[in-house]
CSV table of C-alpha atoms in Angstrom, one decimal:
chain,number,residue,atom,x,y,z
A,240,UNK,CA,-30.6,-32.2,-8.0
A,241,UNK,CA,-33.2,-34.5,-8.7
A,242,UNK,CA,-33.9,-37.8,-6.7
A,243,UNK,CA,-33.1,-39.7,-9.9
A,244,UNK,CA,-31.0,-39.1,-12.5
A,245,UNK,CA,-31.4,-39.6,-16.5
A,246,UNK,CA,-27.9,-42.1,-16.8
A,247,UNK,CA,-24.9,-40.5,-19.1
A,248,UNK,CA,-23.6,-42.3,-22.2
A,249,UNK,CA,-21.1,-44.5,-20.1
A,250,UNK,CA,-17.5,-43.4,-20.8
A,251,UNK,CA,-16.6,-46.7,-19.1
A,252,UNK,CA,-16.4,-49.5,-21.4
A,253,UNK,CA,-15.5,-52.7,-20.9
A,254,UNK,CA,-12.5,-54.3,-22.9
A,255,UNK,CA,-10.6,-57.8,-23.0
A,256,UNK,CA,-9.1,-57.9,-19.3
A,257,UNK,CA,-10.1,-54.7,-17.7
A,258,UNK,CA,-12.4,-51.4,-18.7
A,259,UNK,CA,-11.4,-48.9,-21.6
A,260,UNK,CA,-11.7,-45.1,-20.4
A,261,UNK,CA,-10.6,-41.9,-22.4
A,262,UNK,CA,-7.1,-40.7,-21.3
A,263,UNK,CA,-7.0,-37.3,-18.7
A,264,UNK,CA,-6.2,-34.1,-20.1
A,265,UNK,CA,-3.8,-32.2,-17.5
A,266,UNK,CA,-4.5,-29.1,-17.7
A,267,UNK,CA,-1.8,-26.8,-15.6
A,268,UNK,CA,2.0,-28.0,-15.3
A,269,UNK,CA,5.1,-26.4,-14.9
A,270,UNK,CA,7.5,-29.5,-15.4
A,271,UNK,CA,10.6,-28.1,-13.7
A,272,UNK,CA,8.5,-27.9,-10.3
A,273,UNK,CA,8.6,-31.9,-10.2
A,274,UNK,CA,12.2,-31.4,-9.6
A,275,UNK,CA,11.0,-30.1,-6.1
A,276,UNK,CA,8.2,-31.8,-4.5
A,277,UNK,CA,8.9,-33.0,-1.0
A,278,UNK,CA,11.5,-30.3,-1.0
A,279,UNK,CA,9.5,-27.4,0.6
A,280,UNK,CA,7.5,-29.1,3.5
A,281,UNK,CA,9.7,-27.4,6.3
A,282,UNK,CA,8.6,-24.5,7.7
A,283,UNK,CA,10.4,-21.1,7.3
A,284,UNK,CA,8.1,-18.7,8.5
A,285,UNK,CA,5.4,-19.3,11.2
A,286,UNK,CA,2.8,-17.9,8.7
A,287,UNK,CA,4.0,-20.0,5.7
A,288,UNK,CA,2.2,-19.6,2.5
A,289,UNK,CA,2.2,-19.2,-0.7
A,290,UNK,CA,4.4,-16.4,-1.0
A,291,UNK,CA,7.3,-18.1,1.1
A,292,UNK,CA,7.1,-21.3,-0.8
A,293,UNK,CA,8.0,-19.2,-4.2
A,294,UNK,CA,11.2,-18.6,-2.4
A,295,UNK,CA,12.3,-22.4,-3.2
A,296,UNK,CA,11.0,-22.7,-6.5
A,297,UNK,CA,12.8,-19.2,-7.4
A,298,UNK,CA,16.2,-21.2,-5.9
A,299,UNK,CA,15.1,-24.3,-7.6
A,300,UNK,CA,14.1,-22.4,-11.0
A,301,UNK,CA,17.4,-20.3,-11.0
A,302,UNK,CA,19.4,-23.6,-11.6
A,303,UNK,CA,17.9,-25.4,-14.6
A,304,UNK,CA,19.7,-25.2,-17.8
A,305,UNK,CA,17.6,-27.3,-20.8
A,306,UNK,CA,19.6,-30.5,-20.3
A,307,UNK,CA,18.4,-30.5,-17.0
A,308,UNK,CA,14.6,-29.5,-18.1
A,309,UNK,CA,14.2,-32.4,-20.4
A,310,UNK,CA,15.5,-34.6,-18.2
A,311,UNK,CA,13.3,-33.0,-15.4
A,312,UNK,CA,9.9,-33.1,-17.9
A,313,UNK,CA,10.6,-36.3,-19.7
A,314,UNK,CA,10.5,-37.9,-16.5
A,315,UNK,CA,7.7,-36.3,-15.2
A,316,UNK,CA,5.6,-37.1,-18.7
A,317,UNK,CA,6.7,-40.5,-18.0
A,318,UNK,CA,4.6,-40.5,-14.9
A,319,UNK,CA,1.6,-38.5,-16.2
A,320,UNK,CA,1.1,-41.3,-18.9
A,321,UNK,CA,1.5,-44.1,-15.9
A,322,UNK,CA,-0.7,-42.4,-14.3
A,323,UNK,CA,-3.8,-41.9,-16.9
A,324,UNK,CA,-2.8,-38.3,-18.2
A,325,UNK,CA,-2.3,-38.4,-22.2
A,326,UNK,CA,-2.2,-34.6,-22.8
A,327,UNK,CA,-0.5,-31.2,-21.2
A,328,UNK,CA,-0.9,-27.8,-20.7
A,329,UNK,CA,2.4,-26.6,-19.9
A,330,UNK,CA,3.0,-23.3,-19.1
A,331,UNK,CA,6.3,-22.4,-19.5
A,332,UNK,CA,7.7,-19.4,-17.9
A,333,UNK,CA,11.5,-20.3,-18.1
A,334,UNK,CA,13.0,-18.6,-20.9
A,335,UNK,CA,16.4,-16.9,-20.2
A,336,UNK,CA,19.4,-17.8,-18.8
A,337,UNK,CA,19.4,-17.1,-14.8
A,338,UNK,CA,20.9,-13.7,-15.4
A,339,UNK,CA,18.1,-12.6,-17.5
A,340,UNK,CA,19.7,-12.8,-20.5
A,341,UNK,CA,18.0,-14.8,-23.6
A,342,UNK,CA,20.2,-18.0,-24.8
A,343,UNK,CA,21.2,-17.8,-28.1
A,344,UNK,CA,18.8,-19.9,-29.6
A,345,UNK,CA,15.7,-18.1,-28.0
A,346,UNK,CA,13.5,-20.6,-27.9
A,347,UNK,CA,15.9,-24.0,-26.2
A,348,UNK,CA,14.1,-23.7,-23.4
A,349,UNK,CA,10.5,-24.1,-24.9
A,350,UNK,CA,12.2,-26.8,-27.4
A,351,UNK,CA,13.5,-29.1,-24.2
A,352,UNK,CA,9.9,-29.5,-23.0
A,353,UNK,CA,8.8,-29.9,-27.1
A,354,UNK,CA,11.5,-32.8,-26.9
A,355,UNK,CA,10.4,-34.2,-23.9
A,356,UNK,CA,6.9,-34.1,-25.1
A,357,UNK,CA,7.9,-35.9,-28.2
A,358,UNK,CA,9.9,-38.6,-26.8
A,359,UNK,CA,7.4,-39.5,-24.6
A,360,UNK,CA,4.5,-39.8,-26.2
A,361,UNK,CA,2.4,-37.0,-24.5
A,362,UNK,CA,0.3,-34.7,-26.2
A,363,UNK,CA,1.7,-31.3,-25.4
A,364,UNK,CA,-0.1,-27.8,-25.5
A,365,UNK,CA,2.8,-25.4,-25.0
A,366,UNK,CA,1.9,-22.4,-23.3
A,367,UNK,CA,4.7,-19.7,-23.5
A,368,UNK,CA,4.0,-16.9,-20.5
A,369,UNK,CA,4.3,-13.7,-20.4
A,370,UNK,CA,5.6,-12.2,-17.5
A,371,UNK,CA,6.8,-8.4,-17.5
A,372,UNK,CA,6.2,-7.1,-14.0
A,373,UNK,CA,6.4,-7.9,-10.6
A,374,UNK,CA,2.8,-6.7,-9.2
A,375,UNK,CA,-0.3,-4.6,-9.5
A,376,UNK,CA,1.8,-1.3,-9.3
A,377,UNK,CA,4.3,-2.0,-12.2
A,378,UNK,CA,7.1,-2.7,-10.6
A,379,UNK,CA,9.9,-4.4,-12.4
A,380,UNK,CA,11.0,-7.7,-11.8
A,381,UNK,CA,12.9,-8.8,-9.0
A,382,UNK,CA,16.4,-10.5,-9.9
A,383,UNK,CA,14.5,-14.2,-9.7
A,384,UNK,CA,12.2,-13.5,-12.1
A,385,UNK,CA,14.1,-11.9,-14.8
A,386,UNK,CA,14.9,-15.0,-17.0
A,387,UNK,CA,11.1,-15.3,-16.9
A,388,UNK,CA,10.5,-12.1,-18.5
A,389,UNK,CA,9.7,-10.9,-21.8
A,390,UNK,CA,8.3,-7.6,-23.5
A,391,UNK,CA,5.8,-7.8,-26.1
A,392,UNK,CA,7.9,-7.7,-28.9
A,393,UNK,CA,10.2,-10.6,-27.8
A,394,UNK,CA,7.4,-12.6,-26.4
A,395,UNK,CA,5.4,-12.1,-29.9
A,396,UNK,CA,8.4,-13.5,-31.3
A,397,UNK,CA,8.7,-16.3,-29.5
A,398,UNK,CA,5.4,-17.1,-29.7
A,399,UNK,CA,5.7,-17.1,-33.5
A,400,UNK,CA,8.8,-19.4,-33.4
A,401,UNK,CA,6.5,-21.7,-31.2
A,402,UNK,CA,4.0,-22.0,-33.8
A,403,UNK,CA,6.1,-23.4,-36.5
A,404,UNK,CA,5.9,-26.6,-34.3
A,405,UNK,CA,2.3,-27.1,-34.6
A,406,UNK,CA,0.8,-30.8,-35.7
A,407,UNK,CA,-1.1,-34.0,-34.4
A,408,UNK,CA,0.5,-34.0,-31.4
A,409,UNK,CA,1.4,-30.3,-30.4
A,410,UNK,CA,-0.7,-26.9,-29.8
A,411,UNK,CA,0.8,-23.6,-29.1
A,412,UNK,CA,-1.3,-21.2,-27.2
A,413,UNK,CA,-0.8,-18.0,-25.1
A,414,UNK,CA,-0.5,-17.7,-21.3
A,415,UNK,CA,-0.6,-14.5,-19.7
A,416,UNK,CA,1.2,-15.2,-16.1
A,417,UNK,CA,-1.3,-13.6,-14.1
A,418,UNK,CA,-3.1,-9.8,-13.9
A,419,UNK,CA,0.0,-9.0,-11.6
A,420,UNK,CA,2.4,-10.0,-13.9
A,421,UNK,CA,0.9,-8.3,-17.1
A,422,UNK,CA,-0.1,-4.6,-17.6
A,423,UNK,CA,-3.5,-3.9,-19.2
A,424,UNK,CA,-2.0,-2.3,-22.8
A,425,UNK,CA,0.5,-5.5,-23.0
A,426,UNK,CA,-2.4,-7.9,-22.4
A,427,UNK,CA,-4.4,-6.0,-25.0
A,428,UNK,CA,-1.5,-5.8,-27.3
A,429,UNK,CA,-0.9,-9.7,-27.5
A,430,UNK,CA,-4.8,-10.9,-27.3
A,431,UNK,CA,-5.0,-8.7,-30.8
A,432,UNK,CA,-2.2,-10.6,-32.1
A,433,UNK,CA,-2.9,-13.8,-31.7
A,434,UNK,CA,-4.5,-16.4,-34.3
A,435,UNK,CA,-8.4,-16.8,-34.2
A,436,UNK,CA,-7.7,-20.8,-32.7
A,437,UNK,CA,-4.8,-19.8,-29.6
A,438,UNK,CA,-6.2,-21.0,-26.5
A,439,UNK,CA,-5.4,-18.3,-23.7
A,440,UNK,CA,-4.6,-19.6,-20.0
A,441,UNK,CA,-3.8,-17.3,-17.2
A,442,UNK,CA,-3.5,-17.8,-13.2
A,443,UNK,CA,-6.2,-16.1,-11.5
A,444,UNK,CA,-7.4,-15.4,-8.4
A,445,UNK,CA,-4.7,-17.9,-6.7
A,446,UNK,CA,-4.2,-16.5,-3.5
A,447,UNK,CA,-6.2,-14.1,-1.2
A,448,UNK,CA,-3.7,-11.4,-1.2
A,449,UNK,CA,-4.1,-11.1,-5.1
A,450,UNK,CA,-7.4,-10.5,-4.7
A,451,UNK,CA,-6.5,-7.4,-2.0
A,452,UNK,CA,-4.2,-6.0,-4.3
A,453,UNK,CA,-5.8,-5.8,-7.4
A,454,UNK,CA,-9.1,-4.4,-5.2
A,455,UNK,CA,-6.7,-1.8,-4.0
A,456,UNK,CA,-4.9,-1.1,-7.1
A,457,UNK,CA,-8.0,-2.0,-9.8
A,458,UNK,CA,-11.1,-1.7,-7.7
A,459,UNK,CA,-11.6,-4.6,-8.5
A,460,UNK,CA,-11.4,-8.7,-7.9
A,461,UNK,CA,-9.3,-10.1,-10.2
A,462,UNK,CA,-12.1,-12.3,-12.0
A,463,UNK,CA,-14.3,-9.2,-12.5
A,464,UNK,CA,-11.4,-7.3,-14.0
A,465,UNK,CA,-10.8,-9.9,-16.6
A,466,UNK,CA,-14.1,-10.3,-17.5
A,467,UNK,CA,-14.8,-6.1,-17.7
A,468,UNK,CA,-11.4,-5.9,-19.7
A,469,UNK,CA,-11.2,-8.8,-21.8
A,470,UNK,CA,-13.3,-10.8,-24.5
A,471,UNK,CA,-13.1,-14.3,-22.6
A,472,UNK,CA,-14.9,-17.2,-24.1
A,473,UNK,CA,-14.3,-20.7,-24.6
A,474,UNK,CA,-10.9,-20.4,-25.8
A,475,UNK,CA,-10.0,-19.5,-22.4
A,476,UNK,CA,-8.7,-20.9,-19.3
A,477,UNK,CA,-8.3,-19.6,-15.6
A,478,UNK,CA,-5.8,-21.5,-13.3
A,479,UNK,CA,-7.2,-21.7,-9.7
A,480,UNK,CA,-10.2,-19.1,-9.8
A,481,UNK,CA,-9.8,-20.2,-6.4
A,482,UNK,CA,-11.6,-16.8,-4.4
A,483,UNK,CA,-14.7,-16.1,-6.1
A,484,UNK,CA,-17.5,-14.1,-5.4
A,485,UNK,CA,-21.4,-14.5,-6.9
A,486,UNK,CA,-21.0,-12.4,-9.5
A,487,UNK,CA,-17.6,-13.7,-10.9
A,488,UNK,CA,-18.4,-17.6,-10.7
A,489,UNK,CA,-21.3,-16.6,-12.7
A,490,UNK,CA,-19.5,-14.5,-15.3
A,491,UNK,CA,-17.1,-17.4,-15.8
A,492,UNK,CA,-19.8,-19.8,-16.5
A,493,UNK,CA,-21.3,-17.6,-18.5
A,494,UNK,CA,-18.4,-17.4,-20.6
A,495,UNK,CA,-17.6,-20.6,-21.2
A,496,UNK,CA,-14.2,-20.4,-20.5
A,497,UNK,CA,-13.0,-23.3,-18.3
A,498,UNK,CA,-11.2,-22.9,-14.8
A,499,UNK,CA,-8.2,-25.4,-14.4
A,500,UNK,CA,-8.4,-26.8,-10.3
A,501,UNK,CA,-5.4,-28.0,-9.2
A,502,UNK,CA,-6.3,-29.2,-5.7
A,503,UNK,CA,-3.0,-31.4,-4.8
A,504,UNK,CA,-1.1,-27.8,-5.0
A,505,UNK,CA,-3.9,-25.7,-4.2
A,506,UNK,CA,-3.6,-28.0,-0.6
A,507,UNK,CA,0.2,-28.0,-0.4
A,508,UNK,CA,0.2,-24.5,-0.6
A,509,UNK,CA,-2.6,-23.5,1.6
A,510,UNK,CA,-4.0,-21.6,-1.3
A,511,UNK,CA,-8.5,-22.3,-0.7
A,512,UNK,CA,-10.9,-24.4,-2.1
A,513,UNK,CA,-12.4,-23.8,-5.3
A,514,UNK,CA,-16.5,-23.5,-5.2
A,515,UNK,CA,-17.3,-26.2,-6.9
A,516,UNK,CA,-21.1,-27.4,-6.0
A,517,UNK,CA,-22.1,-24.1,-7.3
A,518,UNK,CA,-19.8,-23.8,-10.3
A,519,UNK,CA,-21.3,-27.1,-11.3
A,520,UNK,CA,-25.0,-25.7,-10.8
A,521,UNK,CA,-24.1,-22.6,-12.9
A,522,UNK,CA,-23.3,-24.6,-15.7
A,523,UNK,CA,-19.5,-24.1,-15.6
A,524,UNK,CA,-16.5,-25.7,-17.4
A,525,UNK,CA,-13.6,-27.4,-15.7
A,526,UNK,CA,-11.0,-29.7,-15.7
A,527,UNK,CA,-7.7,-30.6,-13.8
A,528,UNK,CA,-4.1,-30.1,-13.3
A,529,UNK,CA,-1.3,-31.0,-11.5
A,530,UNK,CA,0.6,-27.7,-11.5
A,531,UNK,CA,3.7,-28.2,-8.9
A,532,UNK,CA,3.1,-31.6,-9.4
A,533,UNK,CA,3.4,-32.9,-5.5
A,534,UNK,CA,1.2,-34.9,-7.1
A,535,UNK,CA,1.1,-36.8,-10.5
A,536,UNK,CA,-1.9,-38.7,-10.7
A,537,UNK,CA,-5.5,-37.8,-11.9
A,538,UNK,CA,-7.4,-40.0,-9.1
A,539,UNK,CA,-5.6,-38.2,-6.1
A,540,UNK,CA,-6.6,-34.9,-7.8
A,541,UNK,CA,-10.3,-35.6,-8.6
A,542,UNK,CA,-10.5,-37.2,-5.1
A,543,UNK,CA,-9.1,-34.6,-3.2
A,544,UNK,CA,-11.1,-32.1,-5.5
A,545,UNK,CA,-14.4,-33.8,-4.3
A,546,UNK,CA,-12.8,-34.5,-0.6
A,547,UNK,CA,-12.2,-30.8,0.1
A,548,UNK,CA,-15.9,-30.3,-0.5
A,549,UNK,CA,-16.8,-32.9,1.5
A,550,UNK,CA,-14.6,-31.1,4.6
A,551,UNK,CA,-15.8,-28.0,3.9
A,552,UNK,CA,-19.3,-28.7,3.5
A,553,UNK,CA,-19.8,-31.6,6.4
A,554,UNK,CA,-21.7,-33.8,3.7
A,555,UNK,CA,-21.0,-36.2,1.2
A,556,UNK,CA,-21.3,-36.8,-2.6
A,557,UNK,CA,-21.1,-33.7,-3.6
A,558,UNK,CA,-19.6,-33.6,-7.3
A,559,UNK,CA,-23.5,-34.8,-8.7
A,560,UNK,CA,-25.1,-33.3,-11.6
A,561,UNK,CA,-28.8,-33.8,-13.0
A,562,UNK,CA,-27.7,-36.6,-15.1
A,563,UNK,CA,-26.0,-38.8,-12.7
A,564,UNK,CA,-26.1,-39.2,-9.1
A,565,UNK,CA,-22.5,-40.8,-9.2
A,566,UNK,CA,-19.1,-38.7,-7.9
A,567,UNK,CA,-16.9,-40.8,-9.9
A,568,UNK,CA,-18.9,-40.7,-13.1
A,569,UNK,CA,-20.0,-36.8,-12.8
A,570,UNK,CA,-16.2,-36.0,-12.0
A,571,UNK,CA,-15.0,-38.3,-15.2
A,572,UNK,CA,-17.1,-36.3,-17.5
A,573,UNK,CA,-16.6,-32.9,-15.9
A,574,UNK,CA,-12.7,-33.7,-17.2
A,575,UNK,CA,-13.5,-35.2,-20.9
A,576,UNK,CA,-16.1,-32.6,-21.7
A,577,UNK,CA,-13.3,-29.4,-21.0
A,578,UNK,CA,-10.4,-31.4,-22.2
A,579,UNK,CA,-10.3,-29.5,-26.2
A,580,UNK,CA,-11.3,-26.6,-24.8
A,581,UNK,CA,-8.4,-25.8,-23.3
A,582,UNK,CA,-5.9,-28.0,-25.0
A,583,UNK,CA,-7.0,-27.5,-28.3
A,584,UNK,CA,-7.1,-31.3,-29.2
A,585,UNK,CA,-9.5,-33.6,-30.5
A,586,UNK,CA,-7.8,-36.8,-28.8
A,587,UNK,CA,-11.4,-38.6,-28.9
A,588,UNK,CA,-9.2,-41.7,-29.2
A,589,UNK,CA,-6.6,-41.5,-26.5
A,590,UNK,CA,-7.9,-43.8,-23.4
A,591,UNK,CA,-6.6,-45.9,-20.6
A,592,UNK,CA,-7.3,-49.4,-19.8
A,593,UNK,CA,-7.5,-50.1,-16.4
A,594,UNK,CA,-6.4,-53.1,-14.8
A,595,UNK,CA,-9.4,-55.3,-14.7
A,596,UNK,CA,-7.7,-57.8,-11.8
A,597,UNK,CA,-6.7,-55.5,-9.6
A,598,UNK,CA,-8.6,-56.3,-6.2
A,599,UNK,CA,-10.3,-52.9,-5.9
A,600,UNK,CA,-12.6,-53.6,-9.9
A,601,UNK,CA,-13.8,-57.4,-8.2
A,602,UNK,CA,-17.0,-57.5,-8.8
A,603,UNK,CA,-17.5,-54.7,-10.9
A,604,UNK,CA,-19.5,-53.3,-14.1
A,605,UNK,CA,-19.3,-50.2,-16.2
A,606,UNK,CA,-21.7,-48.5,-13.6
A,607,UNK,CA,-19.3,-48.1,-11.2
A,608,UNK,CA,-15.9,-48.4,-12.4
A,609,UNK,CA,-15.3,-44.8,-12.3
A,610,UNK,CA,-16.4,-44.3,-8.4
A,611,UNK,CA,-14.1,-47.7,-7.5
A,612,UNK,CA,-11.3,-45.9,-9.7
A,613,UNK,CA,-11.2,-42.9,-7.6
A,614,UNK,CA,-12.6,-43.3,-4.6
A,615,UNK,CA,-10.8,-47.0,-4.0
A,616,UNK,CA,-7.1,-46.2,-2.4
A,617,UNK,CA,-3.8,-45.7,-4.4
A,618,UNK,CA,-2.7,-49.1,-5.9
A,619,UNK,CA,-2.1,-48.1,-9.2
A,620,UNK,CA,-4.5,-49.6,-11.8
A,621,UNK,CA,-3.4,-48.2,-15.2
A,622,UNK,CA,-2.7,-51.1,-17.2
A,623,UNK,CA,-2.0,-49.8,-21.2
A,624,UNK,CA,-2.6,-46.0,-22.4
A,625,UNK,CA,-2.6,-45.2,-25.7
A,626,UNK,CA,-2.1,-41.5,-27.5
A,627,UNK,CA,-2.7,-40.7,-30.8
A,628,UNK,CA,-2.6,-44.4,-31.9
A,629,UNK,CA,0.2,-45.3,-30.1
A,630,UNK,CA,0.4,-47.7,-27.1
A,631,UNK,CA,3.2,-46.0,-24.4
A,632,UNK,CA,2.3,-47.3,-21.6
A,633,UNK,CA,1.8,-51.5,-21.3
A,634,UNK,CA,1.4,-53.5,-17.6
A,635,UNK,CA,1.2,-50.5,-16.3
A,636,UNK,CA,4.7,-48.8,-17.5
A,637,UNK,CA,5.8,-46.8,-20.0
A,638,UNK,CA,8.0,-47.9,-23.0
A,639,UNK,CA,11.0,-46.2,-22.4
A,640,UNK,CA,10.7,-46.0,-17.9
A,641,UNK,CA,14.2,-47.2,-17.2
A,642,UNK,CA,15.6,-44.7,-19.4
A,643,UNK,CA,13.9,-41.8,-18.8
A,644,UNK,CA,14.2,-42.5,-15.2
A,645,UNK,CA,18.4,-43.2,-15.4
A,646,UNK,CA,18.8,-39.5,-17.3
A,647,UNK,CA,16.5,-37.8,-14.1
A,648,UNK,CA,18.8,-39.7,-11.7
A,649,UNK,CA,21.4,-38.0,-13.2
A,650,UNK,CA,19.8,-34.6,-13.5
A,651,UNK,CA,19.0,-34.5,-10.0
A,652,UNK,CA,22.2,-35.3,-8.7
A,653,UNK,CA,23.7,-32.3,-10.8
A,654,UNK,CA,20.6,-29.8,-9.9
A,655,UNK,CA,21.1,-30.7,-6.3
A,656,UNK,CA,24.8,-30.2,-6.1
């Protein structure tokens, strides 16, 4: 990088009592998993990992009905909008009743999170998931996982249902579980039938035994397949990309598709760090999520995004580009620039207002608002957010908190029973 740096367009501006910013895109959720953080931080296995915490959210996932999931994601859209997040990716894999079979009404699960979304506020991209088979090999889906599964018929029809929902405030794209989880010919089958505009997100590369199986089973890294089997572009996202090779990082830059770090759950579960210096000096796209949500706040995930860096690295200030030599700044545009990629929204006019008393903004001008933001502590400093025209969120909580937070009291109490 450069020893100085040609300054950005400021996304910072300043506003009557504080500094406007635009509002986060969240770009990986699965709502129901707020039902569990905290609740998986004992050990079962002296080699605890991934893989063994999927145990708890199969236990936890078995017991949600869609009372419970609206209760569950209304809640935890609540806190995304407190927080500074005004639109989600969530990508919805619970379809079926716990036995497998489909409710009724096939799509009540999908339509509690579309509720939830609604009476909240939040933008919502809904991302149905496909998920057909248990691994690399083929194998069918283990007793867990069957009211997450769909075959391509069934999960084209949902997805068609989905779409009738479509307007200001809700996308409907595509998610394809993972390369694990869907065989080549389905994956080829559904990416022909989708519209010209679906975004397409898909976990990728999570975990280091992914990569070993598809190696051993593909001759391949997951990444590489993808790219060698699939047209991806900038309608595209890839959850975690978290093990990478040269070649790969590249060929996702390249593509313009984005990758959607999740670093709050990519820590609880032990999962890697994403390379991020050089994905930034490829040229790639990327933005954040919150995924499990043991975390619900955009600062914790940009901080700890640039903090694991920092640990693996031994230096400092390393989320820098050519045009500006600030973390906070580089990290708030890395976010707003991928945000309609992979959402699908032009929210231009959705932004925050941060608190312009709280102690940690004394003192302080457009220049550096974003570093004091994220690099300051954890007193909350989101004073107003607004989405879509509409104010939700005013001294720092939402319209309707109380309420939403009475019906998750209540929701809990029966999942937990």
């Amino acid at each position: 990088m450069p020893a100085t740096a040609t300054p950005l367009p400021s996304l910072v501006q300043p506003v009557a009592g504080g500094w406007r910013v635009p509002a986060i895109a969240n770009l990986h959720s699965h709502a129901f998993q707020r039902a569990m953080a905290g609740m998986a931080e004992r050990q079962t296995h002296p080699e605890d990992s991934f893989w063994t915490w999927r145990e708890t959210m199969y236990r936890v996932a078995a017991r949600f009905d869609p009372d419970l999931l609206h209760a569950v994601a209304s809640q935890l859209y609540v806190e995304m909008l407190e927080a500074g997040y005004g639109s989600v990716c969530e990508f919805h894999y619970v379809h079926h009743q716990p036995d497998g079979r489909p409710y009724a009404a096939h799509t009540v699960m999908a339509d509690a999170l579309l509720a939830a979304a609604r009476d909240t506020g939040i933008r919502i991209t809904l991302l149905p998931v496909l998920y057909m088979t248990g691994g690399f090999d083929g194998h069918a889906l283990g007793e867990r996982q069957r009211r997450f599964g769909h075959d391509v018929d069934s999960y084209l029809r949902l997805f068609d249902a989905l779409r009738a929902h479509t307007g200001d405030s809700v996308r409907i794209g595509c998610a394809l579980h993972s390369l694990r989880a869907v065989p080549e010919a389905a994956m080829r089958e559904v990416l022909a039938a989708l519209p010209a505009d679906a975004r397409i997100h898909i976990h990728v590369a999570e975990q280091v035994g992914e990569v070993q199986d598809c190696l051993a089973l593909r001759d391949a890294r997951p990444v590489e397949w993808l790219l060698g089997h699939a047209h991806v572009d900038a309608r595209w996202t890839l959850v975690h990309a978290t093990h990478l090779d040269n070649a790969e990082l590249a060929g996702i830059a390249s593509s313009g598709a984005t990758v959607a770090i999740c670093p709050t759950t990519e820590a609880n579960l032990g999962d890697g760090l994403f390379r991020l210096r050089d994905f930034l000096d490829a040229g790639g796209s990327w933005g954040i999520g919150s995924d499990s949500h043991i975390s619900v706040s955009p600062v914790e995930e940009l901080r700890w995004l640039e903090y694991g860096q920092r640990l693996d690295t031994r230096h400092r200030n390393i989320a820098v580009s050519a045009d500006s030599t600030s973390v906070g700044e580089t990290l708030l545009q890395g976010v707003v620039a991928s945000a309609a990629k992979s959402t699908g929204f032009d929210a231009g006019d959705d932004h925050v207002v941060l608190d312009g008393e709280a102690a940690i903004f004394a003192g302080a001008n457009a220049s550096d608002v974003a570093d004091r933001w994220i690099f300051s502590g954890n007193v909350p400093c989101v004073r107003e957010v607004e989405v879509a025209g509409v104010k939700l969120v005013s001294e720092g909580r939402h319209r309707d908190r109380d309420a939403v937070a009475g019906r998750y009291r209540q929701a809990m109490v029966r999942l937990l029973a």
